[in-house]
Amino acid sequence: LAVKDPTAVERANLLNMAKLSIKGLIESALSFGRTLDSDYPPLQQFFVVMEHCLKHGLKVRKSFLSYNKTIWGPLELVEKLYPEAEEIAASVRDLPGLKTPLGRARAWLRLALMQKKMADYLRCLIIQRDLLSEFYEYHALMMEEEGAVIVGLLVGLNVIDANLCVKGEDLDSQVGVIDFSMYLKSDDEIGGKERNMQIAAILDQKNYVEELNRQLNSTVSSLHARVDSLEKSNTKLIEELAIAKNNIIKLQEENHQLRSENTLILMKTQHHLEATKVDVEAELQTYKHSRQGLDEMYNEARRQLREESQLRQDMENELVVQVSMKHEIELAMKLLEKDIHEKQDALIGLRQQLDEVKAINMEMYQKLQVSEDAMKEKNEIIGRLEDKTSQINATMKQLEQRLQQAEKAQVEAEAEDEKLKQEYVNKSESLQKEFSQKEKQLLQLETDLKIEKEWRQTLEDDLQKEKETVAQLRAETQEINNLKKEFLKLQEKNKKLKRICQDQEAALQELASKLSESKLKIEDIKEANKALQGQVWLKDKEATHCKLCEKEFSLSKRKHHCRNCGEIFCNACSDNELPLPSSPKPVRVCDSCHAILIQRCSSNVP
C-alpha cells in the first residue's frame, strides 16, 4: 500500500470541514433570515474552522519566555497589501478588551465577515507566497491549492448579513473546538460505507502519528551526527591554534634579529646623510634667492594688473554714462515727435518746444566734446598698456633664461648622481637606501621646478588676459565711434523735423490769412442778403435760359439758384467758389449778391 502524506491528509480534512461549515452556514442563514448574530452556533463553528485552517502549518516563533504560534502575523500583512484593510486593523488595535494576538485575529475575522471582504483579503494574502513563507511552512494549507479553494468558497458568504458585537465579547479566552455533532447524520441514515470511511480516517491518523515519530527520530540522529562533527572540528581548531602560537614565537625572534641589523645599517647611513645635507643646504639657498626674485617680479606684475583693471573699470563706467545719455537723447526725440504731431494747431507751444530742443542739442554737443576728450585719454591708456605688455614680455624672456639655467643645473646634478651610483653599485643595501633618499630630494627639486613652470604659465595667462582687455577696450572705442555716428544721424533728423515744423507754421499762417479773407467775404454776403431780402424767386417753368450766357438749360448745363436774389445760372457761368471751414469742398457763389447757389433740377429733365 502507498503511504499517504499526513500533511496532505490534514489539508483534505480541513478543506472538507470548511466546505461543510460554509455550506451549513449559508443554508441555515437562508432559512433563518440571512441577518445573523454572534450567538448563532453555525457562525461560531465557521470561525473555529477558519481559525484551524489559518493555524495549519504555522511556523513556531521563539519569544522571550516561550514558543509563540499565532495567526495575527499573516493577517496583519493584509493591511500592507490591501489599503482598504487599514481601517479594520486600526479598529482591532484600538479595541480595549483584547490582550492577546489570537483575540485580535478573531476580531479581525469577524469584522472582515461583516464587511463582506474576507475572500478579497485572503486572496491578496495567498497571492503573495514569498511573504507567507515567513509565517507558514511549505506544506501549510495557505501555501497549497486548498487555500485557494477555501478563498473561492468564502465568496459565497457575501449573501449573508452579519451583525456582530466585537467590543464586549471575550475573544481571548474562547476555546476553538469543532463540534462535529452539527455535521453528523443520525444512526439510521449512516450505512456501512460511512463506518468504513471513519475506520479509514482513524487508520490515516495512526499512520500520520507513526510518520511523525519516524521524522522526529531521523532529526534527532542528524542532530547527534552534527554535534560529533562540531566536536571534531573544535579539536582541529585547537591544534591549529597551538601551531600558530609556535609560528608567532619564531617570527618574533626573527624580528629581533632584523631590528639589530637595521640599527647597524642606520648608523652607517647617518654618516653619509650628514655629508649630503651640506650640499642640499647650499642648493636650497640658491633656490631661495632665485625664488625671491621671481616673487618680486610676480608682485610687480600683479600690481600693474590691478592698475589696468581699475582703468578698465573707469572706462566701463564712462561707457555706461554715455549709453544712458544715448537713451535720454532717444527719449527726447520721441517726446519731440509726439509734441509736433499733437500740437500742430498751437504755434506758441511749438516755438517753446523748439527752444527746449535747441537747449538739449547744445547740451548734447557739450557732452560729445567731453566724450571725445575721454576717447583721447583712453587711447593714451591703450598706448601705456601696450608698453606694459612689452615690458612683461621682456621679463618673461628673463624668466625663461633662468629656467634654462636651472634645467642645466638639474642635468649636471643628474650626471653627478649617475656617477655616484656607478661608484657605489657594489656597496651594501644601506648605500642603496641613501641613494633612494637622494632621489627623493631630486624629486622635490623637480617638483619645485614644476611649480616655477606653473608660475610662468600663470604669468602667460595674465598676459593673455591683458591682451583680451586691450581688445575689449578697442571694441569699446569702436562702439563710441558708432555712438558718434548715431548722434550725427539724430542731429540730421532734428534738422529735418525743424524744417517740417517751419513748413507747418507757414501753412498755418496761410490758412489763417485765407480764413480771414473768407470771413470778410461772408460778411459781405450777409450785407448783400440783407439788401436783397425783398426779392422773389423765379419759377422753374419760367427760368429756361441762363441769365448770363442766355443758353438753354440741359443735362450738361444744370440750374443753380441763388438763395438771396432769386437769379438762376448754369453751372458754367457760376464759377465763383468760396471755401468754408464747415464743408470739405468749396461752395458756388452768386455773381451779383455773392450768396450761396443751390443746385436745382432742370425743367427739361425729370
XYZ file of C-alpha atoms in Angstrom:
606
model
C 0.000 0.000 0.000
C 1.179 3.541 -0.836
C 1.821 5.644 2.300
C -0.191 8.875 2.290
C 1.387 12.231 3.192
C -0.026 13.176 6.644
C 0.055 16.910 5.820
C -1.983 16.278 2.661
C -4.494 14.316 4.746
C -4.735 17.211 7.187
C -5.273 19.672 4.367
C -8.007 17.499 2.844
C -9.749 17.157 6.230
C -9.638 20.897 6.863
C -10.909 21.587 3.331
C -13.834 19.220 3.835
C -14.622 20.807 7.211
C -14.529 24.261 5.623
C -16.899 23.112 2.871
C -19.334 21.621 5.418
C -19.260 24.681 7.705
C -19.707 27.209 4.860
C -22.489 25.151 3.259
C -24.303 24.660 6.577
C -23.917 28.373 7.443
C -25.367 29.541 4.106
C -28.294 27.075 4.226
C -29.177 27.869 7.851
C -28.817 31.635 7.229
C -31.190 31.464 4.247
C -33.759 29.545 6.304
C -33.167 31.667 9.431
C -33.420 35.064 7.734
C -29.913 35.964 6.490
C -29.024 38.515 9.258
C -27.001 36.633 11.901
C -25.874 37.449 15.453
C -22.672 36.456 17.248
C -24.575 33.792 19.281
C -25.603 31.831 16.177
C -23.968 28.325 16.534
C -23.175 27.647 12.828
C -21.472 31.061 12.630
C -19.361 30.302 15.732
C -18.355 26.924 14.252
C -17.421 28.657 10.975
C -14.975 30.962 12.824
C -13.486 27.944 14.668
C -12.928 26.101 11.364
C -11.357 29.205 9.770
C -9.061 29.524 12.787
C -7.890 25.903 12.357
C -7.326 26.453 8.622
C -5.189 29.551 9.273
C -3.223 27.781 12.036
C -2.278 24.831 9.834
C 1.455 24.799 9.087
C 2.271 27.929 11.101
C 5.945 28.368 11.935
C 6.763 28.423 15.654
C 8.381 31.701 16.680
C 10.575 31.883 19.757
C 9.682 34.605 22.233
C 11.434 35.689 25.431
C 9.562 33.270 27.702
C 8.092 30.547 25.475
C 7.330 29.427 21.913
C 4.660 31.514 20.172
C 2.295 30.295 17.433
C -0.350 32.852 16.325
C -2.262 33.762 13.172
C -2.243 37.516 13.839
C 1.076 37.954 11.988
C -0.114 36.924 8.490
C -3.463 38.705 8.968
C -1.590 41.898 9.855
C 0.163 41.675 6.468
C -3.163 42.284 4.660
C -3.006 45.924 5.766
C 0.081 46.471 3.592
C -1.216 44.521 0.587
C -4.812 45.813 0.584
C -5.153 49.522 1.546
C -8.863 49.193 2.420
C -7.962 46.783 5.254
C -6.170 49.575 7.179
C -9.465 50.590 8.815
C -10.096 47.059 10.174
C -6.532 46.707 11.502
C -6.676 50.104 13.206
C -10.044 49.366 14.846
C -8.792 45.929 16.054
C -5.717 47.521 17.645
C -7.881 50.153 19.351
C -10.266 47.636 20.966
C -9.751 47.889 24.748
C -10.651 44.315 25.823
C -8.182 42.450 23.556
C -4.845 41.453 25.095
C -3.582 38.505 23.025
C -2.714 38.275 19.289
C -5.230 35.391 18.938
C -8.034 37.626 20.232
C -7.077 40.324 17.704
C -7.105 37.753 14.890
C -10.613 36.565 15.912
C -11.879 40.154 15.996
C -10.298 40.777 12.562
C -12.136 37.739 11.063
C -15.485 38.950 12.458
C -15.022 42.485 11.109
C -13.969 41.160 7.674
C -17.116 38.998 7.533
C -19.306 41.980 8.411
C -17.611 43.994 5.604
C -18.163 41.056 3.167
C -14.476 41.298 2.115
C -12.973 38.247 3.831
C -12.488 36.470 0.490
C -10.772 39.538 -1.051
C -8.408 39.995 1.889
C -7.353 36.323 1.996
C -6.961 36.215 -1.804
C -4.428 39.103 -1.620
C -2.620 37.183 1.117
C -2.478 33.884 -0.841
C -1.099 35.575 -3.973
C 1.985 36.797 -2.057
C 3.557 33.369 -1.403
C 7.005 34.839 -0.716
C 5.620 36.896 2.188
C 3.568 33.994 3.530
C 6.665 31.782 3.609
C 7.917 33.818 6.586
C 4.923 32.633 8.674
C 3.938 29.229 7.153
C 5.729 26.014 6.309
C 5.876 24.958 2.671
C 3.223 22.231 3.261
C 0.728 24.547 5.001
C -2.866 24.800 3.791
C -2.466 28.536 2.936
C 0.562 27.740 0.740
C -1.160 24.988 -1.260
C -4.140 24.781 -3.645
C -6.587 24.024 -0.810
C -6.137 27.624 0.417
C -7.289 28.977 -2.963
C -10.316 26.621 -2.874
C -11.300 27.890 0.594
C -10.996 31.504 -0.613
C -13.327 30.670 -3.504
C -15.822 29.131 -1.070
C -15.716 32.275 1.087
C -17.126 34.327 -1.816
C -20.495 32.632 -1.217
C -20.710 34.204 2.262
C -21.377 37.616 0.655
C -25.110 36.715 0.583
C -25.173 36.698 4.416
C -25.607 39.837 6.533
C -23.866 39.540 9.913
C -24.428 41.901 12.833
C -21.711 41.032 15.375
C -20.780 42.861 18.583
C -16.981 42.594 18.927
C -16.370 45.188 21.635
C -17.891 43.459 24.651
C -17.090 39.859 23.679
C -14.266 37.927 25.386
C -12.314 36.712 22.350
C -9.009 35.995 24.140
C -10.253 33.065 26.289
C -12.523 31.286 23.787
C -11.786 27.595 23.177
C -11.656 26.749 19.479
C -13.103 23.200 19.381
C -15.005 21.911 16.324
C -18.430 20.472 17.162
C -18.775 17.515 14.759
C -22.304 16.735 16.008
C -23.627 19.536 13.809
C -22.313 17.794 10.691
C -23.047 14.136 11.592
C -26.203 12.366 10.486
C -28.389 10.012 12.566
C -27.500 6.331 13.146
C -30.328 5.128 10.955
C -29.029 7.002 7.933
C -25.431 6.008 8.390
C -24.570 2.925 6.340
C -21.670 0.567 6.183
C -19.819 2.824 3.803
C -19.633 5.669 6.299
C -18.318 3.344 9.026
C -15.609 2.182 6.676
C -14.761 5.777 5.939
C -14.425 6.521 9.665
C -12.206 3.471 10.165
C -10.060 4.576 7.210
C -9.785 8.091 8.730
C -8.671 6.594 12.089
C -6.071 4.464 10.321
C -4.863 7.509 8.421
C -4.421 9.379 11.678
C -2.494 6.421 13.133
C -0.213 6.380 10.100
C 0.250 10.132 10.460
C 1.405 9.735 14.110
C 3.800 6.939 13.156
C 5.250 9.025 10.318
C 5.722 11.906 12.710
C 7.658 9.670 15.110
C 9.877 8.485 12.277
C 10.637 12.060 11.187
C 11.464 13.074 14.768
C 13.834 10.094 15.170
C 15.604 10.996 11.918
C 16.011 14.638 13.027
C 17.449 13.521 16.399
C 20.011 11.235 14.693
C 21.018 14.037 12.297
C 21.487 16.413 15.261
C 23.741 13.842 17.020
C 25.848 13.493 13.889
C 26.147 17.293 13.642
C 27.284 17.523 17.300
C 30.015 14.894 16.641
C 31.250 16.765 13.586
C 31.359 20.025 15.564
C 33.446 18.390 18.316
C 35.930 17.081 15.749
C 36.241 20.474 14.109
C 36.770 22.057 17.541
C 39.736 19.724 18.315
C 41.261 20.508 14.905
C 40.965 24.244 15.577
C 42.721 23.861 18.971
C 45.651 22.054 17.276
C 45.894 24.736 14.589
C 45.916 27.431 17.295
C 48.895 25.792 19.055
C 50.804 25.614 15.748
C 50.022 29.305 15.076
C 51.378 30.267 18.536
C 54.677 28.475 17.803
C 54.948 30.284 14.470
C 54.376 33.618 16.201
C 57.267 32.927 18.657
C 59.647 32.119 15.746
C 58.589 35.263 13.880
C 59.244 37.400 16.968
C 62.819 36.044 17.220
C 63.422 36.804 13.541
C 62.013 40.314 14.115
C 64.573 40.953 16.897
C 67.437 39.893 14.641
C 66.207 42.107 11.802
C 65.901 45.104 14.146
C 69.509 44.718 15.329
C 70.679 44.579 11.706
C 68.546 47.633 10.928
C 70.249 49.679 13.699
C 73.692 48.913 12.247
C 72.537 49.991 8.784
C 71.060 53.226 10.206
C 74.389 54.134 11.892
C 76.191 53.773 8.556
C 73.637 55.813 6.612
C 73.677 58.711 9.099
C 77.341 59.453 8.292
C 76.533 59.645 4.588
C 73.446 61.793 5.237
C 75.490 64.419 7.140
C 77.766 64.794 4.113
C 74.859 65.186 1.709
C 72.980 67.668 3.938
C 75.664 70.341 3.383
C 75.234 70.084 -0.414
C 71.440 70.201 -0.146
C 71.552 73.328 2.060
C 73.731 75.146 -0.487
C 71.324 74.201 -3.277
C 68.357 75.363 -1.159
C 69.953 78.781 -0.564
C 70.489 79.319 -4.284
C 66.911 78.202 -4.952
C 65.558 80.613 -2.309
C 67.433 83.573 -3.862
C 66.015 82.777 -7.293
C 62.521 82.336 -5.841
C 62.660 85.743 -4.096
C 63.464 87.416 -7.401
C 60.549 85.619 -9.064
C 58.193 86.659 -6.227
C 59.182 90.300 -6.615
C 58.541 90.176 -10.353
C 55.199 88.445 -9.794
C 54.101 91.072 -7.233
C 55.081 93.888 -9.603
C 53.123 92.295 -12.471
C 50.148 91.813 -10.153
C 50.238 95.486 -9.114
C 50.303 96.566 -12.769
C 47.371 94.278 -13.484
C 45.342 95.869 -10.662
C 46.037 99.354 -12.026
C 44.969 98.283 -15.515
C 41.787 96.648 -14.164
C 40.982 99.900 -12.301
C 41.454 101.860 -15.548
C 39.181 99.399 -17.330
C 36.516 99.823 -14.629
C 36.642 103.619 -15.068
C 36.239 103.260 -18.829
C 33.265 100.915 -18.334
C 31.620 103.480 -16.037
C 32.112 106.185 -18.671
C 30.585 103.873 -21.284
C 27.544 103.293 -19.064
C 27.137 107.084 -18.698
C 27.319 107.538 -22.472
C 24.766 104.761 -23.067
C 22.392 106.407 -20.583
C 22.923 109.723 -22.442
C 22.024 107.973 -25.685
C 18.794 106.664 -24.129
C 17.995 110.163 -22.887
C 18.523 111.524 -26.422
C 16.197 108.874 -27.886
C 13.520 109.664 -25.296
C 13.848 113.415 -26.008
C 13.476 112.778 -29.748
C 10.355 110.658 -29.189
C 8.852 113.374 -26.993
C 9.617 115.967 -29.690
C 7.833 113.874 -32.346
C 4.791 113.500 -30.090
C 4.663 117.221 -29.389
C 4.897 118.049 -33.112
C 2.020 115.681 -34.008
C -0.221 116.696 -31.126
C 0.317 120.467 -31.102
C 0.213 121.460 -34.744
C -2.619 123.926 -34.080
C -0.806 125.667 -31.175
C 2.030 127.789 -32.612
C 3.179 129.210 -29.327
C 3.656 125.742 -27.761
C 5.669 124.567 -30.778
C 8.045 127.514 -30.525
C 8.634 126.815 -26.820
C 9.380 123.144 -27.602
C 11.808 124.224 -30.326
C 13.667 126.354 -27.794
C 13.888 123.319 -25.476
C 15.222 121.149 -28.324
C 17.883 123.766 -29.068
C 18.985 123.739 -25.448
C 19.149 119.903 -25.452
C 21.213 119.983 -28.644
C 23.645 122.396 -27.014
C 23.971 120.050 -24.031
C 24.483 117.055 -26.339
C 27.170 118.957 -28.227
C 28.955 119.688 -24.978
C 28.646 116.034 -23.906
C 30.033 114.936 -27.265
C 33.066 117.143 -26.738
C 33.516 115.580 -23.286
C 33.287 112.060 -24.786
C 35.902 112.983 -27.423
C 38.248 114.098 -24.640
C 37.604 110.787 -22.833
C 38.379 108.915 -26.073
C 41.735 110.681 -26.309
C 42.526 109.722 -22.718
C 41.548 106.093 -23.429
C 43.822 105.982 -26.476
C 46.681 107.198 -24.279
C 45.841 104.454 -21.728
C 45.894 101.826 -24.517
C 49.388 103.034 -25.512
C 50.530 102.696 -21.930
C 49.092 99.183 -21.752
C 50.976 98.179 -24.889
C 54.225 99.486 -23.321
C 53.495 97.457 -20.188
C 52.851 94.293 -22.240
C 56.233 94.745 -23.936
C 57.860 95.077 -20.504
C 56.108 91.899 -19.299
C 57.345 90.042 -22.407
C 60.904 91.107 -21.569
C 60.519 89.832 -18.002
C 59.128 86.563 -19.363
C 62.228 86.138 -21.534
C 64.428 86.685 -18.488
C 62.404 84.069 -16.605
C 62.874 81.604 -19.476
C 66.631 82.142 -19.374
C 66.644 81.481 -15.634
C 64.596 78.350 -16.143
C 67.086 77.109 -18.764
C 69.914 77.691 -16.307
C 68.013 75.749 -13.619
C 67.441 72.892 -16.072
C 71.152 72.802 -16.902
C 71.940 72.640 -13.192
C 69.467 69.798 -12.873
C 71.120 67.914 -15.759
C 74.522 68.345 -14.125
C 73.117 67.117 -10.788
C 71.654 64.075 -12.541
C 75.044 63.336 -14.171
C 76.735 63.549 -10.779
C 74.113 61.218 -9.315
C 74.746 58.692 -12.075
C 78.482 58.773 -11.346
C 77.828 58.204 -7.648
C 75.532 55.299 -8.476
C 78.228 53.679 -10.671
C 80.807 54.078 -7.885
C 78.588 52.602 -5.153
C 76.942 49.777 -7.087
C 78.938 47.124 -5.231
C 78.164 48.526 -1.784
C 75.600 47.194 0.682
C 71.866 47.817 0.964
C 72.462 50.778 3.292
C 74.058 52.758 0.431
C 71.087 51.897 -1.776
C 68.774 53.435 0.820
C 70.937 56.576 0.786
C 70.624 56.764 -2.985
C 66.846 56.399 -2.686
C 66.770 59.341 -0.275
C 68.799 61.425 -2.721
C 66.370 60.500 -5.473
C 63.529 61.745 -3.267
C 65.377 65.053 -2.856
C 65.790 65.237 -6.613
C 62.070 64.633 -6.990
C 61.451 67.517 -4.605
C 63.698 69.731 -6.747
C 61.813 68.632 -9.843
C 58.512 69.487 -8.168
C 59.917 72.936 -7.318
C 60.883 73.381 -10.955
C 57.401 72.324 -11.966
C 55.975 74.944 -9.592
C 58.186 77.585 -11.259
C 56.929 76.445 -14.654
C 53.365 76.754 -13.393
C 54.096 80.294 -12.208
C 55.429 81.047 -15.649
C 52.216 79.615 -17.164
C 50.112 81.806 -14.834
C 52.109 84.873 -15.901
C 51.481 83.966 -19.563
C 47.781 83.588 -18.795
C 47.793 87.031 -17.162
C 49.458 88.433 -20.292
C 46.765 86.800 -22.413
C 44.078 88.334 -20.206
C 45.713 91.762 -20.590
C 45.674 91.334 -24.355
C 41.988 90.464 -24.157
C 41.328 93.596 -22.081
C 43.155 95.688 -24.719
C 40.969 94.100 -27.415
C 37.866 94.852 -25.357
C 38.941 98.488 -24.925
C 39.400 98.751 -28.686
C 35.929 97.305 -29.202
C 34.584 99.873 -26.750
C 36.278 102.685 -28.709
C 34.635 101.282 -31.836
C 31.279 101.420 -30.032
C 31.937 105.053 -29.064
C 32.615 105.871 -32.731
C 29.336 104.185 -33.636
C 27.604 106.289 -30.983
C 29.078 109.408 -32.621
C 27.665 108.357 -35.978
C 24.256 107.742 -34.405
C 24.413 111.163 -32.742
C 25.107 112.805 -36.117
C 22.143 110.911 -37.600
C 19.943 112.176 -34.770
C 21.123 115.744 -35.436
C 20.119 115.364 -39.110
C 16.707 114.034 -38.046
C 16.351 117.028 -35.731
C 17.104 119.418 -38.589
C 14.514 117.673 -40.772
C 11.930 117.965 -38.007
C 12.736 121.682 -37.658
C 12.139 122.148 -41.403
C 8.814 120.280 -41.170
C 7.817 122.481 -38.237
C 8.683 125.648 -40.181
C 6.673 124.418 -43.171
C 3.701 123.710 -40.902
C 3.977 127.166 -39.370
C 3.928 128.686 -42.865
C 0.904 126.550 -43.822
C -0.889 127.637 -40.657
C -0.171 131.294 -41.447
C -1.559 130.821 -44.992
C -4.660 129.125 -43.604
C -5.154 131.976 -41.166
C -4.953 134.560 -43.982
C -7.430 132.571 -46.120
C -9.792 132.227 -43.171
C -9.692 135.977 -42.580
C -10.472 136.599 -46.292
C -13.348 134.075 -46.221
C -14.754 135.757 -43.100
C -14.700 139.134 -44.874
C -16.486 137.643 -47.913
C -19.097 136.019 -45.666
C -19.740 139.378 -44.000
C -20.156 140.985 -47.472
C -22.581 138.223 -48.478
C -24.597 138.743 -45.319
C -24.868 142.504 -46.092
C -25.960 141.748 -49.671
C -28.532 139.262 -48.416
C -29.953 141.885 -46.106
C -30.270 144.304 -49.053
C -31.992 141.714 -51.303
C -34.352 140.190 -48.824
C -37.473 141.584 -50.571
C -36.875 139.885 -53.947
C -38.881 136.789 -55.075
C -37.551 133.573 -56.660
C -38.320 132.828 -60.289
C -40.418 129.774 -61.078
C -38.753 126.742 -62.697
C -41.045 126.822 -65.731
C -40.253 130.484 -66.451
C -36.454 130.025 -65.999
C -35.494 128.220 -69.217
C -32.290 130.166 -70.084
C -29.239 131.229 -68.122
C -29.206 134.904 -67.148
C -25.545 135.468 -68.050
C -24.866 133.300 -71.143
C -28.586 133.119 -72.240
C -28.269 129.464 -73.188
C -30.971 126.872 -72.561
C -30.607 124.591 -69.538
C -29.907 120.869 -70.215
C -28.268 117.850 -68.611
C -24.825 119.358 -69.071
C -25.965 122.846 -68.031
C -27.691 122.402 -64.707
C -29.608 125.112 -62.850
C -28.067 126.871 -59.841
C -30.467 129.052 -57.901
C -29.370 131.940 -55.713
C -30.968 131.925 -52.269
C -30.838 135.680 -51.908
C -31.580 137.416 -55.194
C -33.550 134.585 -56.851
C -31.470 134.569 -60.061
C -30.813 131.266 -61.900
C -27.431 130.467 -63.515
C -25.912 127.486 -65.272
C -23.038 125.611 -63.797
C -20.634 127.041 -66.426
C -21.412 130.646 -65.510
C -21.412 130.227 -61.702
C -17.652 129.692 -61.342
C -17.150 131.708 -58.200
C -16.246 129.292 -55.396
C -15.691 130.057 -51.749
C -14.016 127.725 -49.174
C -15.920 127.181 -45.919
C -14.447 125.709 -42.716
C -17.522 123.542 -42.100
C -17.561 121.856 -45.574
C -14.714 119.834 -47.112
C -15.396 121.244 -50.655
C -15.754 124.946 -51.720
C -19.344 126.186 -52.487
C -20.568 128.137 -55.553
C -21.472 131.847 -55.013
C -23.781 134.190 -56.912
C -22.049 136.815 -59.136
C -24.403 139.656 -58.211
C -25.048 139.151 -54.461
C -22.337 136.606 -53.540
C -24.920 134.342 -51.875
C -24.627 130.501 -51.912
C -26.175 128.876 -55.014
C -28.484 125.829 -54.749
C -28.444 123.184 -57.470
C -31.950 122.581 -58.866
C -33.407 120.050 -61.277
C -33.949 121.417 -64.832
C -37.482 121.701 -66.168
C -36.483 119.708 -69.253
C -35.142 116.807 -67.170
C -37.364 114.640 -64.938
